[in-house]
Amino acid sequence: MNLVEEENDSKKDHINEIVLSDDVQRAIEQVLQSSDPLDQPDFNPTDYINQLFPNEQSLSNIDEVISKMECDISLIDDNIRSVVRGQVNTGENGRVALKEAQQSLTQLFSLITDIKSRAEKTEDMVKEITRDIKQLDSAKNNLTYAITTLNHLHMLVGGVENLKRLSERRQYGEVLNPLQAIIEVNQHFQQYSEISQIQTLSAQVQQIQSELATQITDDFKNFFSPTSHSNANRMTITQLKDACQVASVLDKPVKKNILKWFINLQLQEYVQLFHENQDIAWLDKIDKRYAWVKRHLLDFEEKYGTVFPPDWEVSERITVQFCTITREELAKIVTRRKTEIDVKLLLFAIQKTGNFEQLLDKRFNGTTLVEATSEEVRQERDSFNNLIGSCFKPYLDIYTDSIDRDLTALIEQFAQQNQQMVVPKEINPGIIPNCADLFVFYKKCMVQCMQLSNEKPMYDLVLIFKKYLREYAAKVLEARIPKPQPPNSTTSTISSSMSLLTKDFQNLSTAAGQVIHNFLKEGETPRFSPEDMRKICYILATAEYCLETVQQLEDKLKEKIDKQYIAKVDLSDEKDVYHRIISNCIQLLVHDIDAACEQSLLLMTKIAWHSISNVGDQSGFVNQIITNLKQTVPVIRDNLANSRKYYTQFCHKFVNSFIPKYINTLYRLRPTSSGSSSASGSAALVASASSTSISDSAANAPAGGNILGCEQLLLDTHSLKTVLIDLPSIGSQVQRKPPASYTKVVVKGMAKAEMIIKVVMQPVHPASLYIEQYLKLMPESNVVEFHKILEMKNVRKIEQQQLVEAYKRACPQLQQQTPVSSSSGGSVGTSGGDTGGTSGQMSEPTAGGNSTQSQQIAAAAAAISGAGSSIMALGDSLMDKGRIKKIENLIKNRLPN
């Protein structure tokens, strides 16, 4: 029962709820503007009560609120009652007003009916009045039409007789006006063609027109015929002019036949004179054809220019027919004698033809070209362009083949000049001159081909351009890139050094050191001379010019060539070739500076860093690097002054190559003392073999805890970073701020080198603190780098394994790599066991060698092995395992058989 009551209550609430549309709500708000929350359409009782009583304390005035609400409800009830009562009165008033409106409509309807009936009576009265007027008007129109028809008939009957008489007398001047009138009247009477008299008159008119056409045609032939000069019936110029006017009035075929006969008569001499069997018809005398028609047109216009009406365009028609005949005759003769055509003759004929066609475009408006019978001519419409020259299009491959041969010779000439050409002495010499000559030739060919055709011959020319752009890049630019020359070395130096090993065993240490020095010197990286570097920059600048010009050439070709070939014009492969040359030149320059820096880095490995007793100025290897950069970079910068972006690219590539090598060299150093006697002895030998002077106290530095070498390395690294940041402006009087991207690369790379040195300076005990410092300084490191740094600190193998395990536990999330074995030949200052392994490798004979060579190799290996661990310590401090293998190969290859 409770559920039923609740459902009924919900239904009542739903029924009592009034939902108004948005339009009604807006209208109410405009009429009854109120800020009371109770008047809002989205009124929520709960929110309103919560607003009145936000807390328990506010309930103290609930009686006042209820009293106010009851007062408002009473006021609203009163308003509702007054509105309901007013609505009752309003309904009564509305019924009264509706009744009055219905009465007014009835009266209005009766008035409209009365007006309509009166209008109908008025219309009938008007029709009765105007009936006679309409009859009179119709009679007038009929009478006027009858009189006009009778006048036309009279004109037709009298005009036919008059035309017969005038035509027999050949009085064409008097025939013109009556003929025009009779033709118009005859067309008017075509609607009465069923009347026999009209049919007879129409037939007479047609007969007169036919007789006039035949008579005028015969008169033309008699007048212009070569045998008619003695004829007494020959017309005068005035009669001939009037006859042309009459022919214009007659049917179109009359005029067309007269012009066709007359034009053929005018060109009859030309056809016979320039027949294909005549010598004058060949291409070398093609200008005589055009000279003939010019003379003939001048003669014709002087004699008969006033005879023909201007709208006949007789001179233009003669010229069009001349062009058509010439094109057909040239096509036949060129097909028959194609083997006799060379490019000069072809271009001569095309040039003369093009000039003649341009002259015709200026002289005539081309209106008669539409009437030409040739489809090829109709395509040209109002232009004489290619009206004759189209016959040469199938043979333009002769021209493109000639361009191919000329470019072949030109590239060969450039290649020969390439062997003798030297780089100009001035700074920033520009580009190779023949490069500009090549593109000037290209432009000339393109302009010339545009005059010939912009269709397939132009596309063939594009293919030729592509071919010789690659040829120029290979035979002129790439062939001119200098090759670095290795330093002079002879086998006599090696033989003399080996003799020290075999003959002077008392000074075995010195002899072994000399052998190693000679092999190192022989393995030095070849360098470029300053002239070669300027030549590389010269080629780079030329390749850049070619790259930019090829892009312009591609755009111009796409603009000029026919639209059906635009998508096929693509020089991207050729641009890639010049991009490759530029990249190769930059790489060679970078490699050259790298080669010089490698010697300085090699000197860096010779310094006994663990024996340094005090930190002073920057080391000698830094001075060498700075000197090398100051000698080399300004040359490159001055010669790439117009290629600034590629100079910046060179600087980027150099630092990206040098900084990793510098960091790898740092890994090979042992800047902290290990306390072992073997290390001290090795350091002493290294110090004695180094060209850099080191104090005697450095060689006898106490074992353990010496980080002065690290401090010196830190100072040297900072100096190198400063130099590398200023590298783009090094040696320049004008200091420019380097690009931000370049500075970022240098700072990031050299910061890693500084962090490596700082990590090496940290004590390994306690291990947890060392690993914590390591992760702070080198957060992006891995196990391999961690192992290399332990090698730099001369940490014992057992401690290394413990520290590596601790490092793995500290950062398990890293992708760990297998550390390099501590006994590898790549580490410096390794134990004597490693030396023995190396000696064992060096003592192996070459496969396939004879017994004498094997004995010599074995003797050399035994001599080196007998020199003791001090000599091998020297070798380990100078080179890594790869360089030791290089020495082995050099020994095997250089020993005499």
Tab-separated table of N, CA and C in Angstrom, residues 192-326:
chain	number	residue	atom	x	y	z
A	192	TYR	N	6.818	31.363	-99.866
A	192	TYR	CA	5.769	31.182	-100.879
A	192	TYR	C	6.268	30.322	-102.033
A	193	SER	N	7.180	29.411	-101.725
A	193	SER	CA	7.811	28.612	-102.785
A	193	SER	C	6.825	27.659	-103.456
A	194	GLU	N	5.644	27.408	-102.859
A	194	GLU	CA	4.671	26.517	-103.502
A	194	GLU	C	3.944	27.206	-104.647
A	195	ILE	N	4.068	28.533	-104.764
A	195	ILE	CA	3.435	29.262	-105.868
A	195	ILE	C	4.317	29.117	-107.101
A	196	SER	N	3.724	28.751	-108.210
A	196	SER	CA	4.509	28.451	-109.417
A	196	SER	C	5.259	29.674	-109.926
A	197	GLN	N	4.605	30.867	-109.902
A	197	GLN	CA	5.284	32.075	-110.376
A	197	GLN	C	6.516	32.389	-109.521
A	198	ILE	N	6.368	32.199	-108.188
A	198	ILE	CA	7.511	32.442	-107.292
A	198	ILE	C	8.615	31.443	-107.575
A	199	GLN	N	8.268	30.178	-107.820
A	199	GLN	CA	9.271	29.164	-108.137
A	199	GLN	C	10.044	29.543	-109.400
A	200	THR	N	9.303	30.061	-110.384
A	200	THR	CA	9.972	30.453	-111.635
A	200	THR	C	10.942	31.594	-111.401
A	201	LEU	N	10.507	32.625	-110.654
A	201	LEU	CA	11.390	33.757	-110.373
A	201	LEU	C	12.617	33.332	-109.558
A	202	SER	N	12.407	32.447	-108.569
A	202	SER	CA	13.525	31.972	-107.742
A	202	SER	C	14.531	31.204	-108.587
A	203	ALA	N	14.023	30.391	-109.521
A	203	ALA	CA	14.932	29.631	-110.392
A	203	ALA	C	15.727	30.579	-111.286
A	204	GLN	N	15.093	31.639	-111.742
A	204	GLN	CA	15.802	32.620	-112.577
A	204	GLN	C	16.916	33.312	-111.767
A	205	VAL	N	16.604	33.626	-110.510
A	205	VAL	CA	17.639	34.252	-109.658
A	205	VAL	C	18.815	33.311	-109.481
A	206	GLN	N	18.560	32.025	-109.219
A	206	GLN	CA	19.638	31.054	-109.037
A	206	GLN	C	20.460	30.917	-110.326
A	207	GLN	N	19.748	30.958	-111.460
A	207	GLN	CA	20.457	30.847	-112.730
A	207	GLN	C	21.359	32.048	-112.971
A	208	ILE	N	20.838	33.241	-112.606
A	208	ILE	CA	21.658	34.454	-112.773
A	208	ILE	C	22.908	34.376	-111.897
A	209	GLN	N	22.751	33.900	-110.663
A	209	GLN	CA	23.912	33.779	-109.768
A	209	GLN	C	24.932	32.794	-110.331
A	210	SER	N	24.444	31.677	-110.867
A	210	SER	CA	25.359	30.671	-111.430
A	210	SER	C	26.079	31.235	-112.656
A	211	GLU	N	25.333	31.941	-113.494
A	211	GLU	CA	25.964	32.526	-114.692
A	211	GLU	C	26.994	33.581	-114.300
A	212	LEU	N	26.649	34.401	-113.296
A	212	LEU	CA	27.609	35.414	-112.836
A	212	LEU	C	28.879	34.768	-112.284
A	213	ALA	N	28.705	33.674	-111.519
A	213	ALA	CA	29.877	32.989	-110.944
A	213	ALA	C	30.773	32.454	-112.052
A	214	THR	N	30.158	31.787	-113.051
A	214	THR	CA	30.951	31.236	-114.158
A	214	THR	C	31.611	32.352	-114.959
A	215	GLN	N	30.845	33.414	-115.201
A	215	GLN	CA	31.362	34.518	-115.999
A	215	GLN	C	32.521	35.224	-115.297
A	216	ILE	N	32.374	35.487	-113.991
A	216	ILE	CA	33.447	36.177	-113.258
A	216	ILE	C	34.692	35.301	-113.193
A	217	THR	N	34.485	33.985	-112.981
A	217	THR	CA	35.634	33.075	-112.932
A	217	THR	C	36.373	33.076	-114.265
A	218	ASP	N	35.644	33.030	-115.349
A	218	ASP	CA	36.282	33.054	-116.668
A	218	ASP	C	36.990	34.389	-116.913
A	219	ASP	N	36.344	35.470	-116.464
A	219	ASP	CA	36.978	36.775	-116.639
A	219	ASP	C	38.306	36.850	-115.863
A	220	PHE	N	38.340	36.285	-114.658
A	220	PHE	CA	39.581	36.257	-113.885
A	220	PHE	C	40.660	35.463	-114.623
A	221	LYS	N	40.259	34.312	-115.128
A	221	LYS	CA	41.241	33.470	-115.822
A	221	LYS	C	41.736	34.146	-117.092
A	222	ASN	N	40.824	34.813	-117.799
A	222	ASN	CA	41.246	35.517	-119.013
A	222	ASN	C	42.170	36.685	-118.687
A	223	PHE	N	41.889	37.365	-117.582
A	223	PHE	CA	42.694	38.536	-117.244
A	223	PHE	C	44.107	38.133	-116.812
A	224	PHE	N	44.241	37.089	-115.973
A	224	PHE	CA	45.547	36.720	-115.424
A	224	PHE	C	46.256	35.632	-116.217
A	225	SER	N	45.592	35.120	-117.229
A	225	SER	CA	46.247	34.082	-118.024
A	225	SER	C	47.357	34.705	-118.848
A	226	PRO	N	48.511	34.065	-118.947
A	226	PRO	CA	49.646	34.642	-119.692
A	226	PRO	C	49.335	34.825	-121.170
A	227	THR	N	48.409	34.064	-121.738
A	227	THR	CA	48.120	34.135	-123.179
A	227	THR	C	46.972	35.068	-123.500
A	228	SER	N	46.478	35.784	-122.495
A	228	SER	CA	45.276	36.597	-122.731
A	228	SER	C	45.574	38.076	-122.942
A	229	HIS	N	46.823	38.452	-123.114
A	229	HIS	CA	47.155	39.868	-123.215
A	229	HIS	C	46.631	40.494	-124.510
A	230	SER	N	46.465	39.700	-125.578
A	230	SER	CA	45.996	40.252	-126.860
A	230	SER	C	44.485	40.096	-127.048
A	231	ASN	N	43.837	39.574	-126.064
A	231	ASN	CA	42.396	39.346	-126.146
A	231	ASN	C	41.667	40.676	-125.997
A	232	ALA	N	40.714	40.914	-126.896
A	232	ALA	CA	39.993	42.189	-126.872
A	232	ALA	C	38.962	42.246	-125.766
A	233	ASN	N	38.510	41.052	-125.294
A	233	ASN	CA	37.503	41.004	-124.245
A	233	ASN	C	38.107	41.064	-122.840
A	234	ARG	N	39.353	41.321	-122.774
A	234	ARG	CA	40.031	41.333	-121.461
A	234	ARG	C	39.532	42.519	-120.649
A	235	MET	N	39.193	42.273	-119.329
A	235	MET	CA	38.614	43.309	-118.476
A	235	MET	C	39.682	44.281	-118.008
A	236	THR	N	39.154	45.424	-117.560
A	236	THR	CA	40.037	46.416	-116.962
A	236	THR	C	40.192	46.141	-115.471
A	237	ILE	N	41.131	46.857	-114.856
A	237	ILE	CA	41.361	46.695	-113.417
A	237	ILE	C	40.111	47.093	-112.632
A	238	THR	N	39.424	48.151	-113.110
A	238	THR	CA	38.217	48.597	-112.402
A	238	THR	C	37.127	47.543	-112.473
A	239	GLN	N	36.926	46.962	-113.670
A	239	GLN	CA	35.933	45.903	-113.789
A	239	GLN	C	36.283	44.700	-112.916
A	240	LEU	N	37.577	44.391	-112.847
A	240	LEU	CA	38.020	43.253	-112.029
A	240	LEU	C	37.761	43.512	-110.544
A	241	LYS	N	37.973	44.752	-110.130
A	241	LYS	CA	37.707	45.112	-108.731
A	241	LYS	C	36.221	44.981	-108.431
A	242	ASP	N	35.337	45.467	-109.396
A	242	ASP	CA	33.897	45.336	-109.175
A	242	ASP	C	33.475	43.870	-109.191
A	243	ALA	N	34.140	43.070	-110.018
A	243	ALA	CA	33.814	41.636	-110.081
A	243	ALA	C	34.126	40.956	-108.745
A	244	CYS	N	35.191	41.380	-108.079
A	244	CYS	CA	35.507	40.816	-106.747
A	244	CYS	C	34.407	41.144	-105.760
A	245	GLN	N	33.836	42.363	-105.839
A	245	GLN	CA	32.743	42.729	-104.943
A	245	GLN	C	31.512	41.853	-105.198
A	246	VAL	N	31.225	41.621	-106.504
A	246	VAL	CA	30.095	40.759	-106.843
A	246	VAL	C	30.343	39.339	-106.356
A	247	ALA	N	31.564	38.831	-106.497
A	247	ALA	CA	31.886	37.470	-106.036
A	247	ALA	C	31.723	37.343	-104.528
A	248	SER	N	31.961	38.422	-103.798
A	248	SER	CA	31.779	38.387	-102.342
A	248	SER	C	30.309	38.221	-101.981
A	249	VAL	N	29.403	38.765	-102.865
A	249	VAL	CA	27.971	38.652	-102.592
A	249	VAL	C	27.457	37.268	-102.957
A	250	LEU	N	28.040	36.663	-103.975
A	250	LEU	CA	27.606	35.343	-104.405
A	250	LEU	C	27.947	34.296	-103.342
A	251	ASP	N	27.634	33.056	-103.624
A	251	ASP	CA	27.894	31.976	-102.678
A	251	ASP	C	29.390	31.877	-102.365
A	252	LYS	N	29.698	31.353	-101.156
A	252	LYS	CA	31.093	31.252	-100.709
A	252	LYS	C	31.970	30.390	-101.625
A	253	PRO	N	31.481	29.302	-102.156
A	253	PRO	CA	32.359	28.509	-103.052
A	253	PRO	C	32.903	29.294	-104.234
A	254	VAL	N	32.162	30.306	-104.695
A	254	VAL	CA	32.642	31.107	-105.828
A	254	VAL	C	33.925	31.821	-105.447
A	255	LYS	N	33.880	32.519	-104.341
A	255	LYS	CA	35.072	33.232	-103.868
A	255	LYS	C	36.210	32.257	-103.574
A	256	LYS	N	35.891	31.137	-102.968
A	256	LYS	CA	36.917	30.163	-102.591
A	256	LYS	C	37.603	29.579	-103.830
A	257	ASN	N	36.805	29.272	-104.858
A	257	ASN	CA	37.388	28.694	-106.079
A	257	ASN	C	38.263	29.707	-106.809
A	258	ILE	N	37.801	30.950	-106.831
A	258	ILE	CA	38.596	31.979	-107.494
A	258	ILE	C	39.938	32.147	-106.780
A	259	LEU	N	39.900	32.225	-105.434
A	259	LEU	CA	41.145	32.393	-104.676
A	259	LEU	C	42.069	31.185	-104.836
A	260	LYS	N	41.505	29.991	-104.823
A	260	LYS	CA	42.338	28.797	-104.951
A	260	LYS	C	43.063	28.788	-106.298
A	261	TRP	N	42.305	29.096	-107.364
A	261	TRP	CA	42.939	29.129	-108.695
A	261	TRP	C	43.984	30.225	-108.763
A	262	PHE	N	43.663	31.399	-108.236
A	262	PHE	CA	44.579	32.532	-108.334
A	262	PHE	C	45.865	32.279	-107.521
A	263	ILE	N	45.733	31.714	-106.324
A	263	ILE	CA	46.921	31.472	-105.482
A	263	ILE	C	47.815	30.423	-106.121
A	264	ASN	N	47.204	29.367	-106.675
A	264	ASN	CA	48.023	28.349	-107.356
A	264	ASN	C	48.749	28.947	-108.555
A	265	LEU	N	48.077	29.873	-109.226
A	265	LEU	CA	48.726	30.536	-110.355
A	265	LEU	C	49.917	31.367	-109.905
A	266	GLN	N	49.773	32.040	-108.755
A	266	GLN	CA	50.857	32.879	-108.253
A	266	GLN	C	52.067	32.051	-107.819
A	267	LEU	N	51.826	30.856	-107.305
A	267	LEU	CA	52.927	30.021	-106.797
A	267	LEU	C	53.400	28.985	-107.807
A	268	GLN	N	52.878	29.049	-109.029
A	268	GLN	CA	53.284	28.075	-110.035
A	268	GLN	C	54.771	28.204	-110.362
A	269	GLU	N	55.235	29.422	-110.456
A	269	GLU	CA	56.662	29.649	-110.732
A	269	GLU	C	57.528	29.108	-109.589
A	270	TYR	N	57.082	29.313	-108.345
A	270	TYR	CA	57.857	28.850	-107.188
A	270	TYR	C	57.988	27.335	-107.182
A	271	VAL	N	56.889	26.637	-107.471
A	271	VAL	CA	56.919	25.176	-107.454
A	271	VAL	C	57.899	24.646	-108.497
A	272	GLN	N	57.923	25.249	-109.668
A	272	GLN	CA	58.843	24.793	-110.709
A	272	GLN	C	60.290	25.167	-110.396
A	273	LEU	N	60.486	26.369	-109.873
A	273	LEU	CA	61.845	26.845	-109.616
A	273	LEU	C	62.521	26.066	-108.501
A	274	PHE	N	61.760	25.715	-107.443
A	274	PHE	CA	62.338	25.038	-106.285
A	274	PHE	C	61.874	23.585	-106.198
A	275	HIS	N	61.802	22.950	-107.348
A	275	HIS	CA	61.481	21.531	-107.351
A	275	HIS	C	62.571	20.763	-106.618
A	276	GLU	N	62.222	19.612	-106.029
A	276	GLU	CA	63.168	18.884	-105.188
A	276	GLU	C	64.396	18.401	-105.958
A	277	ASN	N	64.302	18.325	-107.275
A	277	ASN	CA	65.464	17.888	-108.054
A	277	ASN	C	66.421	19.030	-108.371
A	278	GLN	N	66.047	20.254	-108.065
A	278	GLN	CA	66.887	21.405	-108.355
A	278	GLN	C	67.896	21.623	-107.217
A	279	ASP	N	69.087	22.101	-107.568
A	279	ASP	CA	70.113	22.371	-106.556
A	279	ASP	C	69.692	23.486	-105.606
A	280	ILE	N	68.942	24.421	-106.129
A	280	ILE	CA	68.540	25.562	-105.293
A	280	ILE	C	67.531	25.155	-104.214
A	281	ALA	N	66.995	23.925	-104.344
A	281	ALA	CA	65.993	23.474	-103.368
A	281	ALA	C	66.605	22.923	-102.092
A	282	TRP	N	67.942	22.735	-102.048
A	282	TRP	CA	68.568	22.137	-100.860
A	282	TRP	C	68.617	23.155	-99.699
A	283	LEU	N	68.883	22.645	-98.496
A	283	LEU	CA	68.786	23.465	-97.285
A	283	LEU	C	69.782	24.605	-97.253
A	284	ASP	N	70.916	24.444	-97.889
A	284	ASP	CA	71.920	25.507	-97.826
A	284	ASP	C	71.475	26.763	-98.576
A	285	LYS	N	70.434	26.648	-99.411
A	285	LYS	CA	69.905	27.807	-100.140
A	285	LYS	C	68.457	28.072	-99.753
A	286	ILE	N	68.113	27.702	-98.528
A	286	ILE	CA	66.725	27.854	-98.090
A	286	ILE	C	66.315	29.311	-97.994
A	287	ASP	N	67.296	30.205	-97.752
A	287	ASP	CA	66.953	31.622	-97.658
A	287	ASP	C	66.481	32.181	-98.995
A	288	LYS	N	66.870	31.516	-100.116
A	288	LYS	CA	66.427	31.984	-101.425
A	288	LYS	C	64.926	31.757	-101.613
A	289	ARG	N	64.391	30.728	-100.974
A	289	ARG	CA	62.953	30.502	-101.029
A	289	ARG	C	62.211	31.705	-100.430
A	290	TYR	N	62.667	32.119	-99.247
A	290	TYR	CA	61.983	33.199	-98.553
A	290	TYR	C	62.216	34.540	-99.253
A	291	ALA	N	63.369	34.690	-99.880
A	291	ALA	CA	63.605	35.918	-100.649
A	291	ALA	C	62.661	35.977	-101.859
A	292	TRP	N	62.415	34.797	-102.460
A	292	TRP	CA	61.527	34.774	-103.628
A	292	TRP	C	60.120	35.215	-103.237
A	293	VAL	N	59.570	34.686	-102.150
A	293	VAL	CA	58.198	35.007	-101.789
A	293	VAL	C	58.089	36.467	-101.349
A	294	LYS	N	59.128	37.006	-100.737
A	294	LYS	CA	59.092	38.429	-100.362
A	294	LYS	C	58.995	39.301	-101.601
A	295	ARG	N	59.840	38.999	-102.604
A	295	ARG	CA	59.809	39.778	-103.843
A	295	ARG	C	58.471	39.630	-104.544
A	296	HIS	N	57.964	38.399	-104.547
A	296	HIS	CA	56.718	38.150	-105.254
A	296	HIS	C	55.557	38.889	-104.580
A	297	LEU	N	55.510	38.903	-103.255
A	297	LEU	CA	54.439	39.604	-102.550
A	297	LEU	C	54.508	41.099	-102.799
A	298	LEU	N	55.708	41.646	-102.823
A	298	LEU	CA	55.842	43.072	-103.100
A	298	LEU	C	55.355	43.395	-104.511
A	299	ASP	N	55.716	42.551	-105.440
A	299	ASP	CA	55.296	42.764	-106.834
A	299	ASP	C	53.774	42.615	-106.968
A	300	PHE	N	53.229	41.623	-106.291
A	300	PHE	CA	51.783	41.401	-106.365
A	300	PHE	C	51.019	42.584	-105.770
A	301	GLU	N	51.413	43.040	-104.584
A	301	GLU	CA	50.698	44.136	-103.931
A	301	GLU	C	50.841	45.436	-104.718
A	302	GLU	N	51.958	45.593	-105.407
A	302	GLU	CA	52.133	46.806	-106.210
A	302	GLU	C	51.207	46.795	-107.424
A	303	LYS	N	51.046	45.639	-108.053
A	303	LYS	CA	50.239	45.558	-109.269
A	303	LYS	C	48.743	45.380	-108.969
A	304	TYR	N	48.441	44.443	-108.091
A	304	TYR	CA	47.049	44.045	-107.907
A	304	TYR	C	46.554	44.215	-106.464
A	305	GLY	N	47.291	44.990	-105.667
A	305	GLY	CA	46.883	45.146	-104.268
A	305	GLY	C	45.537	45.808	-104.122
A	306	THR	N	45.175	46.683	-105.091
A	306	THR	CA	43.893	47.398	-104.998
A	306	THR	C	42.742	46.642	-105.638
A	307	VAL	N	43.039	45.550	-106.316
A	307	VAL	CA	41.980	44.812	-107.023
A	307	VAL	C	41.112	44.033	-106.053
A	308	PHE	N	41.733	43.321	-105.170
A	308	PHE	CA	40.998	42.436	-104.275
A	308	PHE	C	40.572	43.193	-103.017
A	309	PRO	N	39.399	42.884	-102.501
A	309	PRO	CA	38.925	43.535	-101.265
A	309	PRO	C	39.866	43.202	-100.089
A	310	PRO	N	40.008	44.105	-99.140
A	310	PRO	CA	40.900	43.834	-97.993
A	310	PRO	C	40.506	42.603	-97.194
A	311	ASP	N	39.191	42.329	-97.098
A	311	ASP	CA	38.765	41.175	-96.293
A	311	ASP	C	39.100	39.850	-96.963
A	312	TRP	N	39.533	39.849	-98.235
A	312	TRP	CA	39.953	38.617	-98.885
A	312	TRP	C	41.324	38.160	-98.397
A	313	GLU	N	42.151	39.080	-97.894
A	313	GLU	CA	43.490	38.765	-97.359
A	313	GLU	C	44.276	37.904	-98.350
A	314	VAL	N	44.355	38.404	-99.614
A	314	VAL	CA	44.984	37.598	-100.663
A	314	VAL	C	46.469	37.397	-100.383
A	315	SER	N	47.153	38.451	-99.936
A	315	SER	CA	48.596	38.313	-99.654
A	315	SER	C	48.845	37.274	-98.562
A	316	GLU	N	48.023	37.296	-97.523
A	316	GLU	CA	48.204	36.311	-96.455
A	316	GLU	C	47.896	34.900	-96.949
A	317	ARG	N	46.865	34.792	-97.791
A	317	ARG	CA	46.531	33.468	-98.309
A	317	ARG	C	47.650	32.926	-99.190
A	318	ILE	N	48.241	33.804	-99.996
A	318	ILE	CA	49.385	33.363	-100.821
A	318	ILE	C	50.521	32.882	-99.913
A	319	THR	N	50.755	33.635	-98.818
A	319	THR	CA	51.848	33.280	-97.915
A	319	THR	C	51.576	31.954	-97.216
A	320	VAL	N	50.342	31.744	-96.769
A	320	VAL	CA	49.998	30.484	-96.095
A	320	VAL	C	50.179	29.306	-97.036
A	321	GLN	N	49.718	29.478	-98.295
A	321	GLN	CA	49.884	28.397	-99.262
A	321	GLN	C	51.374	28.170	-99.565
A	322	PHE	N	52.117	29.243	-99.639
A	322	PHE	CA	53.566	29.108	-99.837
A	322	PHE	C	54.181	28.302	-98.691
A	323	CYS	N	53.803	28.603	-97.459
A	323	CYS	CA	54.360	27.885	-96.303
A	323	CYS	C	53.976	26.410	-96.347
A	324	THR	N	52.738	26.121	-96.743
A	324	THR	CA	52.302	24.724	-96.814
A	324	THR	C	53.094	23.954	-97.864
A	325	ILE	N	53.244	24.547	-99.033
A	325	ILE	CA	54.021	23.882	-100.097
A	325	ILE	C	55.470	23.715	-99.671
A	326	THR	N	56.034	24.757	-99.065
A	326	THR	CA	57.433	24.690	-98.647
A	326	THR	C	57.640	23.600	-97.601
